[in-house]
mmCIF file of C-alpha atoms in Angstrom:
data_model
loop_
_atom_site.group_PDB
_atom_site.id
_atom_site.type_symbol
_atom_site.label_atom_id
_atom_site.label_comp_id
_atom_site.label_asym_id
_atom_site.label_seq_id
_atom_site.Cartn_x
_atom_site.Cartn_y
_atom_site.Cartn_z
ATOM 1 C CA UNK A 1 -8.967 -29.165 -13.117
ATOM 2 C CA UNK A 2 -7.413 -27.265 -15.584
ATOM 3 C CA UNK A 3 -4.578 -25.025 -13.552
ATOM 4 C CA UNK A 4 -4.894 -22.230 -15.766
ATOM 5 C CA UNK A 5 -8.337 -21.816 -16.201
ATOM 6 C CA UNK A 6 -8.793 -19.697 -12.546
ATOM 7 C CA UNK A 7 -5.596 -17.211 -13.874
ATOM 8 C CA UNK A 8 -7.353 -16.719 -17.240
ATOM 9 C CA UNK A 9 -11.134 -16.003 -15.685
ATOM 10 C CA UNK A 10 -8.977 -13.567 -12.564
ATOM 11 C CA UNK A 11 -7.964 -11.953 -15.830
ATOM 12 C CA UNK A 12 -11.515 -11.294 -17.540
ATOM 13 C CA UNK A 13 -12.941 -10.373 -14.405
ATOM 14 C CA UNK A 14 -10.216 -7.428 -13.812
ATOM 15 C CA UNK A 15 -10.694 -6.530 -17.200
ATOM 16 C CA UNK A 16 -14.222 -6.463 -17.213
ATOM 17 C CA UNK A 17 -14.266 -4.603 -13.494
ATOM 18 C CA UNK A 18 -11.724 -1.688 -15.475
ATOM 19 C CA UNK A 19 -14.396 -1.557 -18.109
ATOM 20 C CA UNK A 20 -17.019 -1.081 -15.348
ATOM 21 C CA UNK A 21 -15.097 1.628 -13.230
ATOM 22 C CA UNK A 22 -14.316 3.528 -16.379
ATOM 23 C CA UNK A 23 -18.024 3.707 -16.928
ATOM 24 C CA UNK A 24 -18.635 5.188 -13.561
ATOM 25 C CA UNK A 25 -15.893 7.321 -13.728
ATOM 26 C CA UNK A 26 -18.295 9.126 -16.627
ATOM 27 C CA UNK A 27 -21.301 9.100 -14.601
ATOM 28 C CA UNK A 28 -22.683 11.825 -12.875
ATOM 29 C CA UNK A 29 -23.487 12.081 -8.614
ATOM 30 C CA UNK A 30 -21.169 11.256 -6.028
ATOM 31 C CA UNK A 31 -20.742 7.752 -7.358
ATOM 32 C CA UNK A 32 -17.213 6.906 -8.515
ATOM 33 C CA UNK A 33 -13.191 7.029 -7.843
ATOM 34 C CA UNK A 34 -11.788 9.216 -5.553
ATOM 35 C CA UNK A 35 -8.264 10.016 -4.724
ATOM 36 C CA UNK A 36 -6.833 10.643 -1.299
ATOM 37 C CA UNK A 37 -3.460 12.384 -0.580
ATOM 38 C CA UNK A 38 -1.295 11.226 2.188
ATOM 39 C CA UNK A 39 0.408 13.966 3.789
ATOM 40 C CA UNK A 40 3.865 14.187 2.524
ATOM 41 C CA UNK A 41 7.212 14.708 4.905
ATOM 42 C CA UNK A 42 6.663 18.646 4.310
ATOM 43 C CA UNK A 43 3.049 19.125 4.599
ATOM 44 C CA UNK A 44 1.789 20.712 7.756
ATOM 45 C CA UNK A 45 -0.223 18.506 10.184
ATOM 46 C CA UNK A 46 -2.718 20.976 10.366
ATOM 47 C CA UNK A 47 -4.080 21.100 7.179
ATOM 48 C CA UNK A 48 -6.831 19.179 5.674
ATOM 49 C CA UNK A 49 -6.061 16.369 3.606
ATOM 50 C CA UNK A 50 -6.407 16.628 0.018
ATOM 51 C CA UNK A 51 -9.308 14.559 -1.789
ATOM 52 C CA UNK A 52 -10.085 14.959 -5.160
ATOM 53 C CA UNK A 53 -12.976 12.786 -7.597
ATOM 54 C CA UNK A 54 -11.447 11.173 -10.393
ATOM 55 C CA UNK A 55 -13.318 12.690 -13.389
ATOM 56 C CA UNK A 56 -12.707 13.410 -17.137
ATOM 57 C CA UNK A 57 -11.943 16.777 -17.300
ATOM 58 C CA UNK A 58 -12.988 19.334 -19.940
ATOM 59 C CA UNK A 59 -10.770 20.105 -22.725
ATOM 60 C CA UNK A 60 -9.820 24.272 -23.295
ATOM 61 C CA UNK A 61 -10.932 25.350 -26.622
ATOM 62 C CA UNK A 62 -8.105 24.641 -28.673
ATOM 63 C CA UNK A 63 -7.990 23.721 -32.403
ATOM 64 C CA UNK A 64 -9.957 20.657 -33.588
ATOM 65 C CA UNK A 65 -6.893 18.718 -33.720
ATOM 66 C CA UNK A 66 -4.882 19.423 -30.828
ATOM 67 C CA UNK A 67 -8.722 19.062 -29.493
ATOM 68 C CA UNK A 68 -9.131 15.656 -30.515
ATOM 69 C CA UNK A 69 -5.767 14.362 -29.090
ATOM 70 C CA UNK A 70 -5.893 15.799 -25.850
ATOM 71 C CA UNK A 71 -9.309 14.410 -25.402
ATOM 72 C CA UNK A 72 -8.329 10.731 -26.403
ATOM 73 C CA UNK A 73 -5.116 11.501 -24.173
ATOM 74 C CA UNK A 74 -7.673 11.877 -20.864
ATOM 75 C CA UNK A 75 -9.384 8.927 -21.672
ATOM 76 C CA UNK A 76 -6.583 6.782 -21.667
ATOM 77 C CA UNK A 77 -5.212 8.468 -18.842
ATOM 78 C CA UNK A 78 -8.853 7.364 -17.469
ATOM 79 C CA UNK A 79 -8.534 4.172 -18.168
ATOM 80 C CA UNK A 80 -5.137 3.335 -17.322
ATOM 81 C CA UNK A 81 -6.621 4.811 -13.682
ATOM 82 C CA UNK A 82 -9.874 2.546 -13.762
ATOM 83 C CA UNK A 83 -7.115 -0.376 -14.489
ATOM 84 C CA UNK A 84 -5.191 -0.007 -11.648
ATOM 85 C CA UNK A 85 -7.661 0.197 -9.373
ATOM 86 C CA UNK A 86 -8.910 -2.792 -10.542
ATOM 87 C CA UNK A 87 -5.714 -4.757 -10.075
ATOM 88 C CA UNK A 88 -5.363 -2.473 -6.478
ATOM 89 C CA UNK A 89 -9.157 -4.288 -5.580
ATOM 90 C CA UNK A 90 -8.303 -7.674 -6.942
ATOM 91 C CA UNK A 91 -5.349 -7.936 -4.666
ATOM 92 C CA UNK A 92 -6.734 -6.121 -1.996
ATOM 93 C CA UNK A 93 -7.319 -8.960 0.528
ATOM 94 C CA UNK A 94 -4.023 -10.057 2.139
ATOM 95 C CA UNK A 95 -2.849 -12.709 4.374
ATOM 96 C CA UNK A 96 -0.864 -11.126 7.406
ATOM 97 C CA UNK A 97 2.212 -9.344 5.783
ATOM 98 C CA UNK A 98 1.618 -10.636 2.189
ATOM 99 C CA UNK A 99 -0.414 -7.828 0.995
ATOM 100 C CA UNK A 100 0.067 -7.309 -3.039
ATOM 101 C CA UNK A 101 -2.374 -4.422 -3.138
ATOM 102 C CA UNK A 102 0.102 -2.425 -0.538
ATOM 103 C CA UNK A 103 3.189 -3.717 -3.023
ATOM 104 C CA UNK A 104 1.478 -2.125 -5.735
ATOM 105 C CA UNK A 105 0.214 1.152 -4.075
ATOM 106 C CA UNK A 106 3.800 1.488 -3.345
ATOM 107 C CA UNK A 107 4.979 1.607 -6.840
ATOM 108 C CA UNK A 108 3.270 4.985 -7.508
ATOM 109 C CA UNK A 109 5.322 8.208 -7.488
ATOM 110 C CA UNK A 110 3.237 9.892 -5.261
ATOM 111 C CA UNK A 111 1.353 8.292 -2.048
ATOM 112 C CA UNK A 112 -2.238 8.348 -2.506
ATOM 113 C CA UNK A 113 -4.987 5.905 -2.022
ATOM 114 C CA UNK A 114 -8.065 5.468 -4.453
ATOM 115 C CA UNK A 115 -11.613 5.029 -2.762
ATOM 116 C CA UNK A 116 -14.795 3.580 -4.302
ATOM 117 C CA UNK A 117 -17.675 5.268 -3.655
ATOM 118 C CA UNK A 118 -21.381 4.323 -4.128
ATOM 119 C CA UNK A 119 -21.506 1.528 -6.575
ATOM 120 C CA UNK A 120 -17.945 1.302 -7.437
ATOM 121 C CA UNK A 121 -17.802 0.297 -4.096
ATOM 122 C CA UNK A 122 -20.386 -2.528 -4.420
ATOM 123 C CA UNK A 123 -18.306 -3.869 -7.828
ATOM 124 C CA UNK A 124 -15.104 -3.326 -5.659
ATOM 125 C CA UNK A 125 -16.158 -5.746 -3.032
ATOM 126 C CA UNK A 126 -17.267 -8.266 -4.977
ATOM 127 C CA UNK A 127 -14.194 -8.517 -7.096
ATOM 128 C CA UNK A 128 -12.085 -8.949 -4.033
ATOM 129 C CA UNK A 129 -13.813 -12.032 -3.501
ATOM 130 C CA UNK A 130 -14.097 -13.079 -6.795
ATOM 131 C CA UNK A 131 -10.500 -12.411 -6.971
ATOM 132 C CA UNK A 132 -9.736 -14.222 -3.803
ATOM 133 C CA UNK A 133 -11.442 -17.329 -4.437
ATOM 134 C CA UNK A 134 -9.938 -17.960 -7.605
ATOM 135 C CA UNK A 135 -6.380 -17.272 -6.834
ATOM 136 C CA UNK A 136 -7.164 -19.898 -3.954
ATOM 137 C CA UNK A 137 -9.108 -22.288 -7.064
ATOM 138 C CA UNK A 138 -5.458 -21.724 -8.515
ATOM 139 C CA UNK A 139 -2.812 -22.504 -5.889
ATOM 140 C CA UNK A 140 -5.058 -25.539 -4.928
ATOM 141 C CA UNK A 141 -5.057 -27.298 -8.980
ATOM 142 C CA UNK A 142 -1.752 -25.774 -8.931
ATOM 143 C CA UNK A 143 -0.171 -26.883 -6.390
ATOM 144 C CA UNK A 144 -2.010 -30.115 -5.262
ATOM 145 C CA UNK A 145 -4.627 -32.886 -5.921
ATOM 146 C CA UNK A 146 -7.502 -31.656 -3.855
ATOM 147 C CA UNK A 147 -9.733 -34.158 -4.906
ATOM 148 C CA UNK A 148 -7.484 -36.894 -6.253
#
């Protein structure tokens, strides 16, 4: 019944669901992250829209150090990508027109949407739930005495 014990486990599962989706961002196939453009105000409604695979990209050759910090610079670029959709996937599941994983698409510069495909999909769905259940486990020993 402790009433921070389901915010502190939501946390270690996004965290470890980041770690996960960074992995697969490195893996090869059509398994991974992938980024879909909305078409902007400008953009012509005939053309295609844009989709591009969230991958680390390879580094020019450059000197060892300039090398070496651009390449640490993608990862955490990477990873800071891998996070977010994490937190987008926690929140993903909302209740009429409290949606948090709209809010926080909506704080991006640009609008996109990230997809999961293949088995970031799988670990996707399952931390929705995960997610879901324990911010319910929360509001309830938060909240109220559900069994007392």
């Amino acid at each position: 019944m402790s009433q921070g014990r389901p915010l502190i486990l939501g946390v270690f599962v996004w965290f470890l669901c980041s770690l996960l989706y960074f992995a697969l961002l490195h893996s090869r196939g059509d398994a991974g992250l992938y980024r879909i453009y909305a078409k902007g105000v400008r953009d012509d409604e005939s053309a295609p829209q844009r989709v591009e695979r969230i991958s680390p990209l390879g580094v020019a050759q450059t000197p060892r150090s300039r090398w070496l910090l651009q390449s640490l610079w993608r990862e955490l670029l990477l990873l800071r990508t891998s996070m977010f959709f994490s937190l987008m996937s926690a929140f993903n599941i909302g209740f009429r027109d409290i949606n948090f994983g709209r809010w926080l698409r909506l704080l991006t510069r640009e609008e996109f949407d990230i997809k999961a495909v293949g088995w970031a999909r799988v670990v996707a769905g399952w931390q929705s739930l995960i997610s879901v259940y324990l911010i319910a486990l929360w509001v309830l020993t938060y909240f109220g005495r559900p069994f007392g």
